[in-house]
PDB file of C-alpha atoms in Angstrom:
ATOM      1  CA  VAL J 579       0.000   0.000   0.000  1.00 68.00           C
ATOM      2  CA  LEU J 580       1.373   3.392  -1.002  1.00 63.00           C
ATOM      3  CA  VAL J 581      -0.433   6.509   0.194  1.00 59.00           C
ATOM      4  CA  VAL J 582       0.062  10.078  -0.984  1.00 58.00           C
ATOM      5  CA  ALA J 583      -0.912  12.924   1.296  1.00 54.00           C
ATOM      6  CA  GLY J 584      -0.860  16.692   0.754  1.00 51.00           C
ATOM      7  CA  ARG J 585      -4.588  24.580  -5.171  1.00 46.00           C
ATOM      8  CA  HIS J 586      -5.358  28.121  -5.836  1.00 51.00           C
ATOM      9  CA  GLU J 587      -6.803  28.661  -9.269  1.00 61.00           C
ATOM     10  CA  VAL J 588      -4.623  30.443 -11.778  1.00 71.00           C
ATOM     11  CA  PRO J 589      -6.365  32.824 -14.202  1.00 78.00           C
ATOM     12  CA  VAL J 590      -7.760  31.282 -17.363  1.00 79.00           C
ATOM     13  CA  ASP J 591      -8.304  33.134 -20.650  1.00 86.00           C
ATOM     14  CA  PRO J 592     -11.632  32.123 -22.266  1.00 87.00           C
ATOM     15  CA  GLN J 593     -10.311  33.297 -25.620  1.00 86.00           C
ATOM     16  CA  ALA J 594      -7.361  30.889 -25.561  1.00 85.00           C
ATOM     17  CA  GLY J 595      -9.299  27.872 -26.804  1.00 88.00           C
ATOM     18  CA  PRO J 596     -12.297  25.565 -26.222  1.00 90.00           C
ATOM     19  CA  VAL J 597     -10.867  24.004 -23.058  1.00 90.00           C
ATOM     20  CA  GLU J 598     -10.145  27.372 -21.480  1.00 90.00           C
ATOM     21  CA  GLU J 599     -13.547  28.708 -22.515  1.00 92.00           C
ATOM     22  CA  PHE J 600     -15.303  25.726 -20.935  1.00 94.00           C
ATOM     23  CA  ALA J 601     -13.272  26.058 -17.719  1.00 92.00           C
ATOM     24  CA  PHE J 602     -14.021  29.782 -17.569  1.00 93.00           C
ATOM     25  CA  GLY J 603     -17.720  28.986 -17.838  1.00 94.00           C
ATOM     26  CA  LEU J 604     -17.528  26.489 -14.974  1.00 94.00           C
ATOM     27  CA  ARG J 605     -15.771  29.045 -12.790  1.00 93.00           C
ATOM     28  CA  LYS J 606     -18.403  31.650 -13.618  1.00 93.00           C
ATOM     29  CA  LEU J 607     -21.155  29.157 -12.756  1.00 94.00           C
ATOM     30  CA  ARG J 608     -19.522  28.525  -9.392  1.00 93.00           C
ATOM     31  CA  VAL J 609     -19.342  32.266  -8.673  1.00 92.00           C
ATOM     32  CA  GLU J 610     -23.029  32.644  -9.580  1.00 92.00           C
ATOM     33  CA  ALA J 611     -23.794  29.798  -7.134  1.00 92.00           C
ATOM     34  CA  GLY J 612     -22.221  31.790  -4.306  1.00 92.00           C
ATOM     35  CA  GLN J 613     -18.697  30.432  -4.821  1.00 90.00           C
ATOM     36  CA  PRO J 614     -18.951  27.333  -2.613  1.00 90.00           C
ATOM     37  CA  THR J 615     -15.618  25.776  -1.694  1.00 89.00           C
ATOM     38  CA  TYR J 616     -14.439  22.773  -3.666  1.00 89.00           C
ATOM     39  CA  ARG J 617     -14.871  20.705  -0.531  1.00 88.00           C
ATOM     40  CA  VAL J 618     -18.566  21.630  -0.504  1.00 91.00           C
ATOM     41  CA  LEU J 619     -18.858  20.943  -4.243  1.00 91.00           C
ATOM     42  CA  ALA J 620     -17.204  17.562  -3.763  1.00 90.00           C
ATOM     43  CA  SER J 621     -19.720  16.573  -1.099  1.00 90.00           C
ATOM     44  CA  ARG J 622     -22.567  17.503  -3.447  1.00 90.00           C
ATOM     45  CA  ALA J 623     -21.084  16.020  -6.615  1.00 90.00           C
ATOM     46  CA  GLY J 624     -19.639  12.733  -5.390  1.00 88.00           C
ATOM     47  CA  PHE J 625     -16.257  13.457  -6.972  1.00 86.00           C
ATOM     48  CA  SER J 626     -13.020  14.430  -5.277  1.00 87.00           C
ATOM     49  CA  VAL J 627     -11.871  17.998  -4.678  1.00 85.00           C
ATOM     50  CA  SER J 628      -8.972  17.338  -7.045  1.00 83.00           C
ATOM     51  CA  ALA J 629     -11.212  16.100  -9.885  1.00 85.00           C
ATOM     52  CA  LEU J 630     -13.541  19.112  -9.634  1.00 89.00           C
ATOM     53  CA  SER J 631     -10.789  21.712  -9.328  1.00 87.00           C
ATOM     54  CA  GLN J 632      -9.043  20.187 -12.357  1.00 86.00           C
ATOM     55  CA  ALA J 633     -12.323  20.351 -14.301  1.00 89.00           C
ATOM     56  CA  ALA J 634     -12.206  24.148 -13.978  1.00 90.00           C
ATOM     57  CA  GLY J 635      -8.425  24.307 -14.300  1.00 87.00           C
ATOM     58  CA  GLY J 636      -8.337  25.010 -18.013  1.00 87.00           C
ATOM     59  CA  ARG J 637      -5.541  22.523 -18.765  1.00 82.00           C
ATOM     60  CA  GLU J 638      -7.674  19.753 -20.267  1.00 85.00           C
ATOM     61  CA  LEU J 639     -11.338  19.089 -20.919  1.00 88.00           C
ATOM     62  CA  PRO J 640     -12.893  17.121 -18.027  1.00 88.00           C
ATOM     63  CA  SER J 641     -14.895  13.988 -18.664  1.00 88.00           C
ATOM     64  CA  LEU J 642     -18.609  14.529 -19.265  1.00 89.00           C
ATOM     65  CA  ARG J 643     -19.465  12.838 -15.953  1.00 88.00           C
ATOM     66  CA  VAL J 644     -17.214  15.122 -13.935  1.00 90.00           C
ATOM     67  CA  ALA J 645     -18.347  18.220 -15.824  1.00 92.00           C
ATOM     68  CA  LEU J 646     -22.040  17.503 -15.270  1.00 93.00           C
ATOM     69  CA  ALA J 647     -21.450  16.638 -11.606  1.00 92.00           C
ATOM     70  CA  TYR J 648     -19.766  20.041 -11.215  1.00 95.00           C
ATOM     71  CA  VAL J 649     -22.720  21.703 -12.924  1.00 94.00           C
ATOM     72  CA  ARG J 650     -25.302  19.916 -10.739  1.00 93.00           C
ATOM     73  CA  ALA J 651     -23.375  20.856  -7.599  1.00 93.00           C
ATOM     74  CA  CYS J 652     -23.573  24.508  -8.674  1.00 94.00           C
ATOM     75  CA  GLY J 653     -27.251  24.307  -9.599  1.00 92.00           C
ATOM     76  CA  GLY J 654     -26.628  24.699 -13.330  1.00 91.00           C
ATOM     77  CA  GLU J 655     -28.808  23.451 -16.186  1.00 91.00           C
ATOM     78  CA  VAL J 656     -27.477  20.005 -17.092  1.00 90.00           C
ATOM     79  CA  GLY J 657     -28.888  19.846 -20.642  1.00 89.00           C
ATOM     80  CA  GLU J 658     -27.327  23.187 -21.580  1.00 91.00           C
ATOM     81  CA  TRP J 659     -23.941  22.194 -20.153  1.00 93.00           C
ATOM     82  CA  GLU J 660     -23.937  18.803 -21.822  1.00 91.00           C
ATOM     83  CA  ALA J 661     -24.387  20.586 -25.155  1.00 90.00           C
ATOM     84  CA  ARG J 662     -21.563  22.988 -24.267  1.00 91.00           C
ATOM     85  CA  TRP J 663     -19.298  20.098 -23.331  1.00 92.00           C
ATOM     86  CA  ARG J 664     -19.964  18.262 -26.599  1.00 89.00           C
ATOM     87  CA  GLN J 665     -19.259  21.437 -28.539  1.00 89.00           C
ATOM     88  CA  ALA J 666     -15.972  21.909 -26.678  1.00 90.00           C
ATOM     89  CA  ALA J 667     -15.012  18.242 -27.182  1.00 87.00           C
ATOM     90  CA  ALA J 668     -15.625  18.533 -30.926  1.00 86.00           C
ATOM     91  CA  ALA J 669     -13.522  21.694 -31.070  1.00 85.00           C
ATOM     92  CA  VAL J 670     -10.696  19.947 -29.189  1.00 82.00           C
ATOM     93  CA  ARG J 671     -10.775  17.032 -31.649  1.00 78.00           C
ATOM     94  CA  ASP J 672     -10.661  19.425 -34.587  1.00 73.00           C
ATOM     95  CA  THR J 673      -7.734  21.301 -33.060  1.00 67.00           C
ATOM     96  CA  THR J 674      -5.863  18.062 -32.323  1.00 59.00           C
ATOM     97  CA  THR J 675      -6.346  16.810 -35.877  1.00 55.00           C
ATOM     98  CA  ALA J 676      -5.278  20.118 -37.388  1.00 53.00           C
ATOM     99  CA  GLY J 677      -2.229  20.298 -35.130  1.00 51.00           C
ATOM    100  CA  ALA J 678      -0.968  16.751 -35.631  1.00 51.00           C
ATOM    101  CA  GLY J 679       2.808  16.700 -35.617  1.00 53.00           C
ATOM    102  CA  VAL J 680       3.118  19.900 -33.572  1.00 51.00           C
ATOM    103  CA  GLU J 681       5.610  19.655 -30.698  1.00 56.00           C
ATOM    104  CA  VAL J 682       3.947  18.988 -27.342  1.00 58.00           C
ATOM    105  CA  VAL J 683       4.757  21.406 -24.515  1.00 63.00           C
ATOM    106  CA  PRO J 684       5.794  19.293 -21.501  1.00 68.00           C
ATOM    107  CA  TYR J 685       4.896  21.816 -18.779  1.00 70.00           C
ATOM    108  CA  ARG J 686       1.392  21.203 -17.388  1.00 65.00           C
ATOM    109  CA  GLY J 687       1.227  23.969 -14.819  1.00 63.00           C
ATOM    110  CA  LEU J 688      -0.775  22.885 -11.757  1.00 64.00           C
ATOM    111  CA  ALA J 689      -2.386  19.946 -13.553  1.00 71.00           C
ATOM    112  CA  ARG J 690      -0.926  16.595 -12.543  1.00 78.00           C
ATOM    113  CA  TYR J 691       0.887  14.265 -14.940  1.00 80.00           C
ATOM    114  CA  GLU J 692      -0.805  10.950 -15.647  1.00 80.00           C
ATOM    115  CA  SER J 693       0.629   7.507 -16.352  1.00 77.00           C
ATOM    116  CA  GLY J 694       0.602   8.215 -20.090  1.00 75.00           C
ATOM    117  CA  ASP J 695       2.777  11.315 -19.599  1.00 76.00           C
ATOM    118  CA  GLY J 696       5.957   9.445 -18.696  1.00 78.00           C
ATOM    119  CA  ALA J 697       7.801  10.771 -21.755  1.00 76.00           C
ATOM    120  CA  LEU J 698       7.091  14.359 -20.609  1.00 79.00           C
ATOM    121  CA  PHE J 699       7.939  13.842 -16.936  1.00 82.00           C
ATOM    122  CA  PHE J 700      11.628  13.985 -16.101  1.00 81.00           C
ATOM    123  CA  GLY J 701      14.077  15.418 -13.588  1.00 84.00           C
ATOM    124  CA  ARG J 702      12.803  13.333 -10.648  1.00 87.00           C
ATOM    125  CA  GLU J 703      14.934  10.245 -11.223  1.00 90.00           C
ATOM    126  CA  ARG J 704      16.524  10.238  -7.763  1.00 91.00           C
ATOM    127  CA  VAL J 705      13.293  10.556  -5.792  1.00 92.00           C
ATOM    128  CA  THR J 706      11.660   8.025  -8.132  1.00 91.00           C
ATOM    129  CA  ALA J 707      14.405   5.542  -7.291  1.00 91.00           C
ATOM    130  CA  ASP J 708      13.954   6.312  -3.574  1.00 92.00           C
ATOM    131  CA  VAL J 709      10.210   5.609  -3.723  1.00 92.00           C
ATOM    132  CA  LEU J 710      10.750   2.398  -5.709  1.00 90.00           C
ATOM    133  CA  ALA J 711      13.232   1.220  -3.097  1.00 90.00           C
ATOM    134  CA  LEU J 712      10.836   2.158  -0.292  1.00 90.00           C
ATOM    135  CA  VAL J 713       7.967   0.220  -1.861  1.00 89.00           C
ATOM    136  CA  GLY J 714      10.268  -2.746  -2.290  1.00 86.00           C
ATOM    137  CA  ARG J 715      11.175  -2.740   1.419  1.00 88.00           C
ATOM    138  CA  ARG J 716       7.854  -1.913   3.067  1.00 88.00           C
ATOM    139  CA  ARG J 717       4.344  -3.345   3.050  1.00 88.00           C
ATOM    140  CA  PHE J 718       3.028   0.139   3.796  1.00 89.00           C
ATOM    141  CA  ALA J 719       4.692   3.381   2.662  1.00 90.00           C
ATOM    142  CA  ALA J 720       3.714   7.044   2.548  1.00 91.00           C
ATOM    143  CA  VAL J 721       4.869   9.979   0.429  1.00 91.00           C
ATOM    144  CA  PHE J 722       4.527  13.405   2.041  1.00 89.00           C
ATOM    145  CA  GLY J 723       5.191  16.888   0.690  1.00 85.00           C
ATOM    146  CA  PRO J 724       3.754  20.407   0.431  1.00 82.00           C
ATOM    147  CA  SER J 725       0.651  20.925  -1.671  1.00 75.00           C
ATOM    148  CA  GLY J 726       1.640  21.415  -5.311  1.00 75.00           C
ATOM    149  CA  SER J 727       5.074  19.805  -4.950  1.00 82.00           C
ATOM    150  CA  GLY J 728       4.211  17.089  -7.486  1.00 86.00           C
ATOM    151  CA  LYS J 729       3.538  13.997  -5.370  1.00 90.00           C
ATOM    152  CA  SER J 730       0.689  12.734  -7.555  1.00 88.00           C
ATOM    153  CA  SER J 731       2.657  13.401 -10.743  1.00 89.00           C
ATOM    154  CA  LEU J 732       5.693  11.589  -9.349  1.00 92.00           C
ATOM    155  CA  LEU J 733       3.681   8.469  -8.598  1.00 91.00           C
ATOM    156  CA  ARG J 734       1.485   8.461 -11.683  1.00 89.00           C
ATOM    157  CA  ALA J 735       4.030   9.448 -14.352  1.00 89.00           C
ATOM    158  CA  ALA J 736       7.247   7.971 -12.918  1.00 91.00           C
ATOM    159  CA  VAL J 737       6.862   5.396 -10.144  1.00 91.00           C
ATOM    160  CA  ILE J 738       3.834   3.496 -11.471  1.00 89.00           C
ATOM    161  CA  PRO J 739       5.123   3.249 -15.085  1.00 87.00           C
ATOM    162  CA  ALA J 740       8.441   1.929 -13.705  1.00 87.00           C
ATOM    163  CA  LEU J 741       6.608  -0.697 -11.676  1.00 86.00           C
ATOM    164  CA  ARG J 742       4.552  -1.711 -14.700  1.00 80.00           C
ATOM    165  CA  ARG J 743       7.565  -2.059 -16.989  1.00 75.00           C
ATOM    166  CA  PRO J 744       8.314  -5.750 -17.598  1.00 62.00           C
ATOM    167  CA  GLY J 745      11.858  -6.926 -17.046  1.00 53.00           C
ATOM    168  CA  THR J 746      12.894  -4.164 -14.645  1.00 53.00           C
ATOM    169  CA  PRO J 747      14.015  -5.027 -11.086  1.00 50.00           C
ATOM    170  CA  ASP J 748      10.732  -3.802  -9.602  1.00 50.00           C
ATOM    171  CA  GLY J 749       8.471  -4.395 -12.591  1.00 49.00           C
ATOM    172  CA  PRO J 750       5.912  -7.206 -13.013  1.00 47.00           C
ATOM    173  CA  GLY J 751       8.398  -9.192 -15.107  1.00 41.00           C
ATOM    174  CA  GLY J 752      11.427  -8.655 -12.864  1.00 40.00           C
ATOM    175  CA  PRO J 753      12.706 -10.374  -9.738  1.00 38.00           C
ATOM    176  CA  GLY J 754      11.657  -7.556  -7.389  1.00 48.00           C
ATOM    177  CA  LEU J 755       8.062  -7.019  -6.299  1.00 62.00           C
ATOM    178  CA  GLY J 756       6.491  -9.480  -8.728  1.00 66.00           C
ATOM    179  CA  LEU J 757       3.389  -7.315  -9.064  1.00 76.00           C
ATOM    180  CA  GLY J 758       0.250  -8.861 -10.439  1.00 78.00           C
ATOM    181  CA  ALA J 759      -1.710  -5.588 -10.478  1.00 83.00           C
ATOM    182  CA  ILE J 760      -1.568  -1.922  -9.498  1.00 87.00           C
ATOM    183  CA  ARG J 761      -4.741  -0.219  -8.276  1.00 88.00           C
ATOM    184  CA  ILE J 762      -4.985   3.569  -7.996  1.00 89.00           C
ATOM    185  CA  LEU J 763      -7.727   5.299  -6.036  1.00 90.00           C
ATOM    186  CA  THR J 764      -8.648   8.593  -4.383  1.00 90.00           C
ATOM    187  CA  PRO J 765     -10.736   8.282  -1.201  1.00 91.00           C
ATOM    188  CA  GLY J 766     -13.598  10.703  -1.991  1.00 88.00           C
ATOM    189  CA  SER J 767     -16.499  11.339   0.376  1.00 89.00           C
ATOM    190  CA  HIS J 768     -17.484   7.676   0.919  1.00 92.00           C
ATOM    191  CA  PRO J 769     -14.152   5.809   0.755  1.00 93.00           C
ATOM    192  CA  ALA J 770     -15.199   2.496   2.319  1.00 93.00           C
ATOM    193  CA  ARG J 771     -18.336   2.151   0.190  1.00 92.00           C
ATOM    194  CA  THR J 772     -16.581   3.251  -2.999  1.00 91.00           C
ATOM    195  CA  HIS J 773     -13.337   1.296  -2.762  1.00 91.00           C
ATOM    196  CA  THR J 774     -14.060  -1.939  -0.897  1.00 91.00           C
ATOM    197  CA  HIS J 775     -13.693  -3.930  -4.116  1.00 87.00           C
ATOM    198  CA  LEU J 776     -10.191  -2.508  -4.651  1.00 86.00           C
ATOM    199  CA  LEU J 777      -9.007  -3.340  -1.133  1.00 87.00           C
ATOM    200  CA  THR J 778     -10.255  -6.898  -0.753  1.00 82.00           C
ATOM    201  CA  PRO J 779      -8.443 -10.100  -1.833  1.00 71.00           C
ATOM    202  CA  THR J 780      -8.830 -11.379  -5.381  1.00 67.00           C
ATOM    203  CA  ALA J 781      -7.612 -14.335  -7.388  1.00 59.00           C
ATOM    204  CA  GLU J 782      -4.954 -12.249  -9.164  1.00 60.00           C
ATOM    205  CA  SER J 783      -1.512 -13.839  -9.272  1.00 64.00           C
ATOM    206  CA  GLY J 784       1.343 -11.918  -7.722  1.00 73.00           C
ATOM    207  CA  GLU J 785       1.345  -8.987  -5.331  1.00 81.00           C
ATOM    208  CA  VAL J 786      -1.209  -6.168  -5.694  1.00 85.00           C
ATOM    209  CA  LEU J 787      -0.001  -2.611  -5.068  1.00 88.00           C
ATOM    210  CA  VAL J 788      -2.696  -0.184  -3.916  1.00 90.00           C
ATOM    211  CA  VAL J 789      -1.892   3.507  -4.455  1.00 91.00           C
ATOM    212  CA  VAL J 790      -4.047   5.935  -2.469  1.00 93.00           C
ATOM    213  CA  ASP J 791      -3.698   9.403  -3.997  1.00 90.00           C
ATOM    214  CA  GLN J 792      -4.999  12.499  -2.159  1.00 88.00           C
ATOM    215  CA  PHE J 793      -5.073  10.516   1.108  1.00 91.00           C
ATOM    216  CA  GLU J 794      -6.011  13.658   3.055  1.00 89.00           C
ATOM    217  CA  GLU J 795      -9.543  13.362   1.606  1.00 88.00           C
ATOM    218  CA  VAL J 796     -10.146  10.682   4.262  1.00 92.00           C
ATOM    219  CA  PHE J 797     -10.220  13.565   6.757  1.00 91.00           C
ATOM    220  CA  THR J 798     -11.089  16.634   4.664  1.00 87.00           C
ATOM    221  CA  LEU J 799     -13.808  15.212   2.396  1.00 86.00           C
ATOM    222  CA  CYS J 800     -15.228  12.203   4.228  1.00 90.00           C
ATOM    223  CA  ARG J 801     -17.721  13.372   6.886  1.00 90.00           C
ATOM    224  CA  ASP J 802     -18.940   9.943   7.971  1.00 94.00           C
ATOM    225  CA  PRO J 803     -16.770   8.503  10.776  1.00 94.00           C
ATOM    226  CA  ASP J 804     -17.940   4.972   9.974  1.00 96.00           C
ATOM    227  CA  GLN J 805     -16.858   5.381   6.355  1.00 95.00           C
ATOM    228  CA  ARG J 806     -13.512   6.782   7.494  1.00 95.00           C
ATOM    229  CA  GLU J 807     -12.867   4.001   9.988  1.00 96.00           C
ATOM    230  CA  GLY J 808     -14.006   1.341   7.548  1.00 95.00           C
ATOM    231  CA  PHE J 809     -11.673   2.594   4.847  1.00 95.00           C
ATOM    232  CA  LEU J 810      -8.690   2.752   7.217  1.00 95.00           C
ATOM    233  CA  ARG J 811      -9.393  -0.792   8.402  1.00 94.00           C
ATOM    234  CA  LEU J 812      -9.528  -2.014   4.802  1.00 93.00           C
ATOM    235  CA  LEU J 813      -6.309  -0.169   4.013  1.00 91.00           C
ATOM    236  CA  LEU J 814      -4.454  -1.644   6.974  1.00 90.00           C
ATOM    237  CA  ALA J 815      -5.782  -5.127   6.227  1.00 90.00           C
ATOM    238  CA  ALA J 816      -4.485  -4.807   2.661  1.00 86.00           C
ATOM    239  CA  ARG J 817      -0.922  -4.882   4.016  1.00 81.00           C
ATOM    240  CA  ASN J 818      -1.211  -8.589   4.755  1.00 76.00           C
TER     241      ASN J 818
END
């Protein structure tokens, strides 16, 4: 088990493109709703603070589910926003097709890097090696750092791809951890109910690594003490 524990919105220009325009609209909707905190929105929407803040971040178009959950939490008109999302998605596809072959800018600002961004994520080789060694030694490990220091990006774009790479010392095909699966989750507002299936034994061969990103949501987003205690019990039992 590997847990990651801990964003101020930067300005977004609605004229910069369809993603930025959509994010600007979400931010405006939130202001019109009385500017509830993202913690409040998360409790209404059923998605994490991180997922909702990224939806209005302006770096990438959120999924339709996340976008509409954001809209519902702000009291917006779902049909109107679904149409706006589909229009933005079509514009993004057109832009991507037209710009094929254009060099990709590696800097993602405050948006985290994902597992498919390994080629863009570099400069953290030493700490990546430290985390890999830690996971190899311990049944339970934690990564701490200031908010915005890149903990989620480190795990998703560097550590996890290294662990998934066959033939490496700590990869599924190497002599190290012998991983059969890697499961990534964020606690959310109902962690025990949402993630029981990810924290219970299965018939998978090899070790299963559970990565809990945004671990602080267990205390900042989950308001049900039974859900909190249940999730922590499941997490501790997963060490065995």
